[in-house]
Amino acid sequence: MTKIKSIEYFRVLPRWLFVKICDVEGNHGWGEATLEGHTEAVEGTLNAMIKRFIGFEADDIEHLWQTAWRLGFYRGGPVFMSALSGIDIALWDLKGRKLKVPVHQLLGGKVRHKIYVYAWIGGDRPADVEDAAKARIEQGFKAVKMNATEDVDWLDSPRRLDSSVERLKLVKALGLDAALDFHGRLHKPMAKQLAKAVEPYQPLFIEEPLLSEHPEGIKQLSKLTTSPIALGERLYSRWDVKRFLQDSSIDVLQPDISHVGGISEIRKIASMAETYDVAIAPHCPLGPIALAASMQVALSTPNFVIQEMSLGIHYNTEAGEYDLLNYLKDGSVFDVEDGYVKALQGVGLGIEIDEEEVRKVAKNAEPWLPKGFHGADGGIREW
């Protein structure tokens, strides 16, 4: 048993927030507390948590998690849970490194030896998907995801949806499976139409067909389509997830390990989902630490189906030179072959962070700001 000596965080490009924890014996672990567009808010929460948890036993991960959750009175939400995620992931990495085993061994061992993955194509305003899809095939992917639409009004012309169908048909014709991310951009009048329009072309799943703040609408929509419905990136704990499982309104749950309280919470959510015959496909358009942590959970989770990767995602390429592999000493651990990434074999999270590069970039990295859409009349539209 060793006590936590230090907790540091690092804001790095393109839009990530890394956490490093050291114990008094010199062991260390890395976590990720990225909350896209709200970095400074998470940093403020981390400042408070750092004061609280210095001196805690590093091995007692669940005790620290419960202390953060239950003894703060106010709990949950994206900012609080993302800060807790960064600390939690780092403690699991530290424990694995200290015991010289991968984290998945601490979670019960492997149920698979490789992980099915997908990448993004098309950008915020989806375009040039054919060339992008061909490039993903060359990289070894068998599945991709793209935004289903640009910005759409509350009620819009049905013609606004025609291009969504054509893009799906185009990508599927290349032999790829393709998921469509509605991204919560559509409201119920348009979401119902689009779900029906794409159904004959068998998307891998439709993601956030409505915002998760509309559970009654998602339940209604689930009765109107046979396409698998996925969501979860804007659910931050098992208590947030519970309603959707009880409603039998979703088929694929997408918790984000950097938003949902880390490894400790996501594994409980996965177990809950299994009892409702719901698959797990972790959301992760984030950095390498979040991806490695997600993969450690995926390796030990029976109802895991597919993992999101941010390699070459538009958020990264728009921000400059920093992408998924830049902060790793060995990026080959995420090599894609025939649609899969091999099980991570290294200790802890199975990756080695280039700390020198992290500290260099963190000196001047500005926070990434949320994007937004406005209609022709100047009104705000969902992004």
Coordinates of N, CA and C in Angstrom, one line a residue, residues 165-259:
V165 N -28.6 9.8 -47.3 CA -28.8 8.4 -47.9 C -27.8 8.1 -48.9
E166 N -27.5 9.1 -49.8 CA -26.5 8.8 -50.9 C -25.2 8.6 -50.3
R167 N -24.7 9.3 -49.3 CA -23.4 9.0 -48.7 C -23.3 7.6 -48.1
L168 N -24.4 7.2 -47.4 CA -24.4 5.9 -46.8 C -24.3 4.8 -47.9
K169 N -25.1 5.0 -49.0 CA -25.0 4.0 -50.1 C -23.6 4.0 -50.7
L170 N -23.0 5.1 -50.9 CA -21.7 5.2 -51.5 C -20.6 4.5 -50.7
V171 N -20.6 4.7 -49.4 CA -19.6 4.1 -48.5 C -19.9 2.6 -48.4
K172 N -21.1 2.2 -48.3 CA -21.4 0.7 -48.2 C -21.0 0.0 -49.5
A173 N -21.1 0.7 -50.6 CA -20.8 0.1 -51.9 C -19.3 -0.3 -52.0
L174 N -18.5 0.4 -51.1 CA -17.0 0.1 -51.1 C -16.7 -1.1 -50.3
G175 N -17.7 -1.7 -49.6 CA -17.5 -2.9 -48.8 C -17.3 -2.6 -47.3
L176 N -17.5 -1.4 -46.9 CA -17.3 -1.0 -45.5 C -18.7 -1.1 -44.8
D177 N -18.7 -1.4 -43.5 CA -19.8 -1.1 -42.6 C -19.7 0.4 -42.2
A178 N -20.9 1.0 -42.1 CA -20.9 2.4 -41.9 C -21.9 2.8 -40.8
A179 N -21.5 3.4 -39.7 CA -22.4 3.9 -38.7 C -22.7 5.4 -39.1
L180 N -23.9 5.8 -38.7 CA -24.3 7.2 -39.0 C -24.5 7.9 -37.6
D181 N -23.8 9.0 -37.4 CA -23.9 9.7 -36.2 C -24.9 10.9 -36.5
F182 N -26.1 10.8 -35.9 CA -27.0 11.9 -36.0 C -26.5 13.1 -35.1
H183 N -25.7 12.8 -34.1 CA -25.0 13.7 -33.3 C -26.0 14.6 -32.5
G184 N -27.2 14.1 -32.3 CA -28.2 15.0 -31.6 C -28.5 16.2 -32.4
R185 N -28.2 16.3 -33.7 CA -28.5 17.5 -34.4 C -29.9 17.6 -34.9
L186 N -30.6 16.4 -35.0 CA -31.9 16.4 -35.5 C -32.9 16.4 -34.4
H187 N -34.0 17.1 -34.6 CA -35.1 17.0 -33.6 C -36.1 16.0 -34.2
K188 N -37.1 15.6 -33.4 CA -37.9 14.5 -33.7 C -38.6 14.5 -35.0
P189 N -39.1 15.6 -35.5 CA -39.7 15.6 -36.9 C -38.8 15.1 -38.0
M190 N -37.5 15.5 -37.9 CA -36.5 15.1 -38.9 C -35.9 13.8 -38.6
A191 N -35.7 13.5 -37.3 CA -35.0 12.2 -37.0 C -35.8 11.0 -37.4
K192 N -37.1 11.1 -37.2 CA -38.0 10.0 -37.6 C -37.9 9.8 -39.1
Q193 N -37.8 10.8 -39.9 CA -37.7 10.7 -41.4 C -36.4 10.1 -41.8
L194 N -35.3 10.6 -41.2 CA -34.0 10.1 -41.6 C -33.8 8.6 -41.2
A195 N -34.3 8.3 -40.0 CA -34.1 6.9 -39.5 C -34.8 5.9 -40.5
K196 N -36.0 6.4 -41.0 CA -36.7 5.5 -42.0 C -36.0 5.5 -43.3
A197 N -35.5 6.6 -43.7 CA -34.8 6.7 -45.0 C -33.6 5.9 -45.2
V198 N -32.8 5.8 -44.1 CA -31.5 5.1 -44.2 C -31.7 3.6 -43.8
E199 N -32.8 3.2 -43.3 CA -33.0 1.8 -42.8 C -32.8 0.8 -43.9
P200 N -33.3 1.0 -45.1 CA -33.1 0.0 -46.1 C -31.6 -0.3 -46.5
Y201 N -30.7 0.6 -46.1 CA -29.3 0.5 -46.5 C -28.4 0.1 -45.3
Q202 N -29.1 -0.3 -44.3 CA -28.5 -1.1 -43.1 C -27.2 -0.4 -42.6
P203 N -27.4 0.8 -42.0 CA -26.2 1.3 -41.2 C -25.9 0.4 -40.1
L204 N -24.6 0.4 -39.7 CA -24.1 -0.4 -38.6 C -24.9 0.0 -37.3
F205 N -25.1 1.3 -37.1 CA -26.0 1.7 -36.1 C -26.3 3.2 -36.4
I206 N -27.3 3.8 -35.8 CA -27.6 5.2 -35.8 C -27.3 5.7 -34.4
E207 N -26.4 6.7 -34.4 CA -26.0 7.2 -33.1 C -26.6 8.5 -32.7
E208 N -27.0 8.6 -31.4 CA -27.7 9.8 -31.0 C -28.8 10.4 -32.0
P209 N -29.7 9.5 -32.3 CA -30.8 10.0 -33.3 C -31.5 11.2 -32.7
L210 N -31.6 11.2 -31.4 CA -32.1 12.4 -30.6 C -31.1 12.6 -29.4
L211 N -31.1 13.8 -28.9 CA -30.3 14.0 -27.7 C -30.8 13.1 -26.6
S212 N -29.8 12.6 -25.7 CA -30.2 11.7 -24.7 C -31.0 12.4 -23.6
E213 N -31.2 13.7 -23.7 CA -32.1 14.4 -22.7 C -33.6 14.1 -23.1
H214 N -33.8 13.4 -24.2 CA -35.2 13.1 -24.6 C -35.4 11.6 -24.6
P215 N -35.4 10.9 -23.4 CA -35.5 9.5 -23.4 C -36.9 9.0 -23.9
E216 N -37.9 9.8 -23.7 CA -39.3 9.4 -24.2 C -39.3 9.4 -25.7
G217 N -38.6 10.4 -26.3 CA -38.5 10.4 -27.8 C -37.7 9.3 -28.4
I218 N -36.6 8.9 -27.7 CA -35.8 7.8 -28.2 C -36.6 6.5 -28.0
K219 N -37.3 6.4 -27.0 CA -38.2 5.2 -26.8 C -39.2 5.1 -28.0
Q220 N -39.8 6.2 -28.3 CA -40.7 6.2 -29.4 C -40.0 5.9 -30.7
L221 N -38.9 6.5 -31.0 CA -38.1 6.2 -32.2 C -37.7 4.8 -32.3
S222 N -37.4 4.2 -31.2 CA -36.9 2.8 -31.2 C -38.0 1.8 -31.7
K223 N -39.2 2.2 -31.6 CA -40.3 1.4 -32.1 C -40.6 1.6 -33.6
L224 N -39.9 2.6 -34.2 CA -40.2 2.9 -35.6 C -39.1 2.5 -36.6
T225 N -38.0 1.9 -36.0 CA -36.9 1.5 -36.9 C -36.3 0.2 -36.4
T226 N -35.8 -0.5 -37.4 CA -35.0 -1.8 -37.1 C -33.5 -1.5 -37.0
S227 N -33.1 -0.3 -37.4 CA -31.6 0.0 -37.3 C -31.2 0.1 -35.8
P228 N -30.1 -0.5 -35.5 CA -29.7 -0.4 -34.1 C -29.5 1.0 -33.6
I229 N -30.0 1.4 -32.5 CA -29.9 2.7 -31.9 C -28.7 2.7 -30.9
A230 N -27.8 3.7 -31.0 CA -26.7 3.8 -30.1 C -26.7 5.2 -29.5
L231 N -26.2 5.2 -28.3 CA -26.0 6.5 -27.6 C -25.2 6.3 -26.3
G232 N -24.8 7.3 -25.7 CA -24.1 7.2 -24.4 C -23.0 8.2 -24.1
E233 N -22.5 8.9 -25.0 CA -21.4 9.8 -24.8 C -21.8 11.0 -23.8
R234 N -23.1 11.3 -23.8 CA -23.6 12.3 -22.9 C -24.4 11.7 -21.7
L235 N -24.0 10.5 -21.3 CA -24.5 9.9 -20.1 C -23.2 9.7 -19.2
Y236 N -23.3 10.1 -18.0 CA -22.1 10.2 -17.2 C -22.0 9.3 -16.0
S237 N -22.9 8.3 -15.9 CA -22.8 7.4 -14.8 C -23.8 6.3 -15.0
R238 N -23.8 5.2 -14.2 CA -24.7 4.1 -14.4 C -26.2 4.6 -14.1
W239 N -26.3 5.6 -13.2 CA -27.6 6.1 -12.9 C -28.2 6.9 -14.1
D240 N -27.4 7.5 -14.9 CA -27.8 8.1 -16.2 C -28.3 7.1 -17.2
V241 N -27.6 6.0 -17.2 CA -27.8 4.9 -18.2 C -29.1 4.1 -17.9
K242 N -29.4 4.0 -16.6 CA -30.4 3.1 -16.1 C -31.8 3.3 -16.9
R243 N -32.2 4.5 -17.1 CA -33.5 4.7 -17.8 C -33.6 4.1 -19.1
F244 N -32.5 4.2 -19.9 CA -32.5 3.7 -21.3 C -32.5 2.2 -21.3
L245 N -31.8 1.6 -20.4 CA -31.9 0.1 -20.3 C -33.2 -0.4 -19.9
Q246 N -33.8 0.3 -18.9 CA -35.2 -0.1 -18.5 C -36.2 0.1 -19.6
D247 N -36.0 1.1 -20.4 CA -37.0 1.4 -21.5 C -36.8 0.5 -22.7
S248 N -35.7 -0.3 -22.7 CA -35.4 -1.1 -23.9 C -35.4 -0.3 -25.2
S249 N -34.8 0.9 -25.1 CA -34.9 1.8 -26.2 C -33.6 1.9 -27.0
I250 N -32.5 1.3 -26.5 CA -31.2 1.3 -27.2 C -30.7 -0.1 -27.4
D251 N -29.8 -0.2 -28.4 CA -29.2 -1.5 -28.7 C -27.7 -1.5 -28.4
V252 N -27.1 -0.3 -28.5 CA -25.7 -0.2 -28.3 C -25.5 1.0 -27.4
L253 N -24.7 0.7 -26.3 CA -24.4 1.8 -25.4 C -23.0 2.2 -25.6
Q254 N -22.8 3.6 -25.6 CA -21.5 4.2 -25.9 C -21.0 5.0 -24.8
P255 N -20.7 4.5 -23.7 CA -20.1 5.3 -22.6 C -18.7 5.8 -23.0
D256 N -18.3 7.0 -22.6 CA -17.0 7.5 -22.9 C -16.2 7.4 -21.6
I257 N -15.1 6.7 -21.6 CA -14.3 6.4 -20.4 C -13.7 7.7 -19.8
S258 N -13.6 8.7 -20.6 CA -13.1 10.0 -20.1 C -14.2 10.9 -19.5
H259 N -15.5 10.5 -19.7 CA -16.6 11.3 -19.3 C -17.4 10.6 -18.2

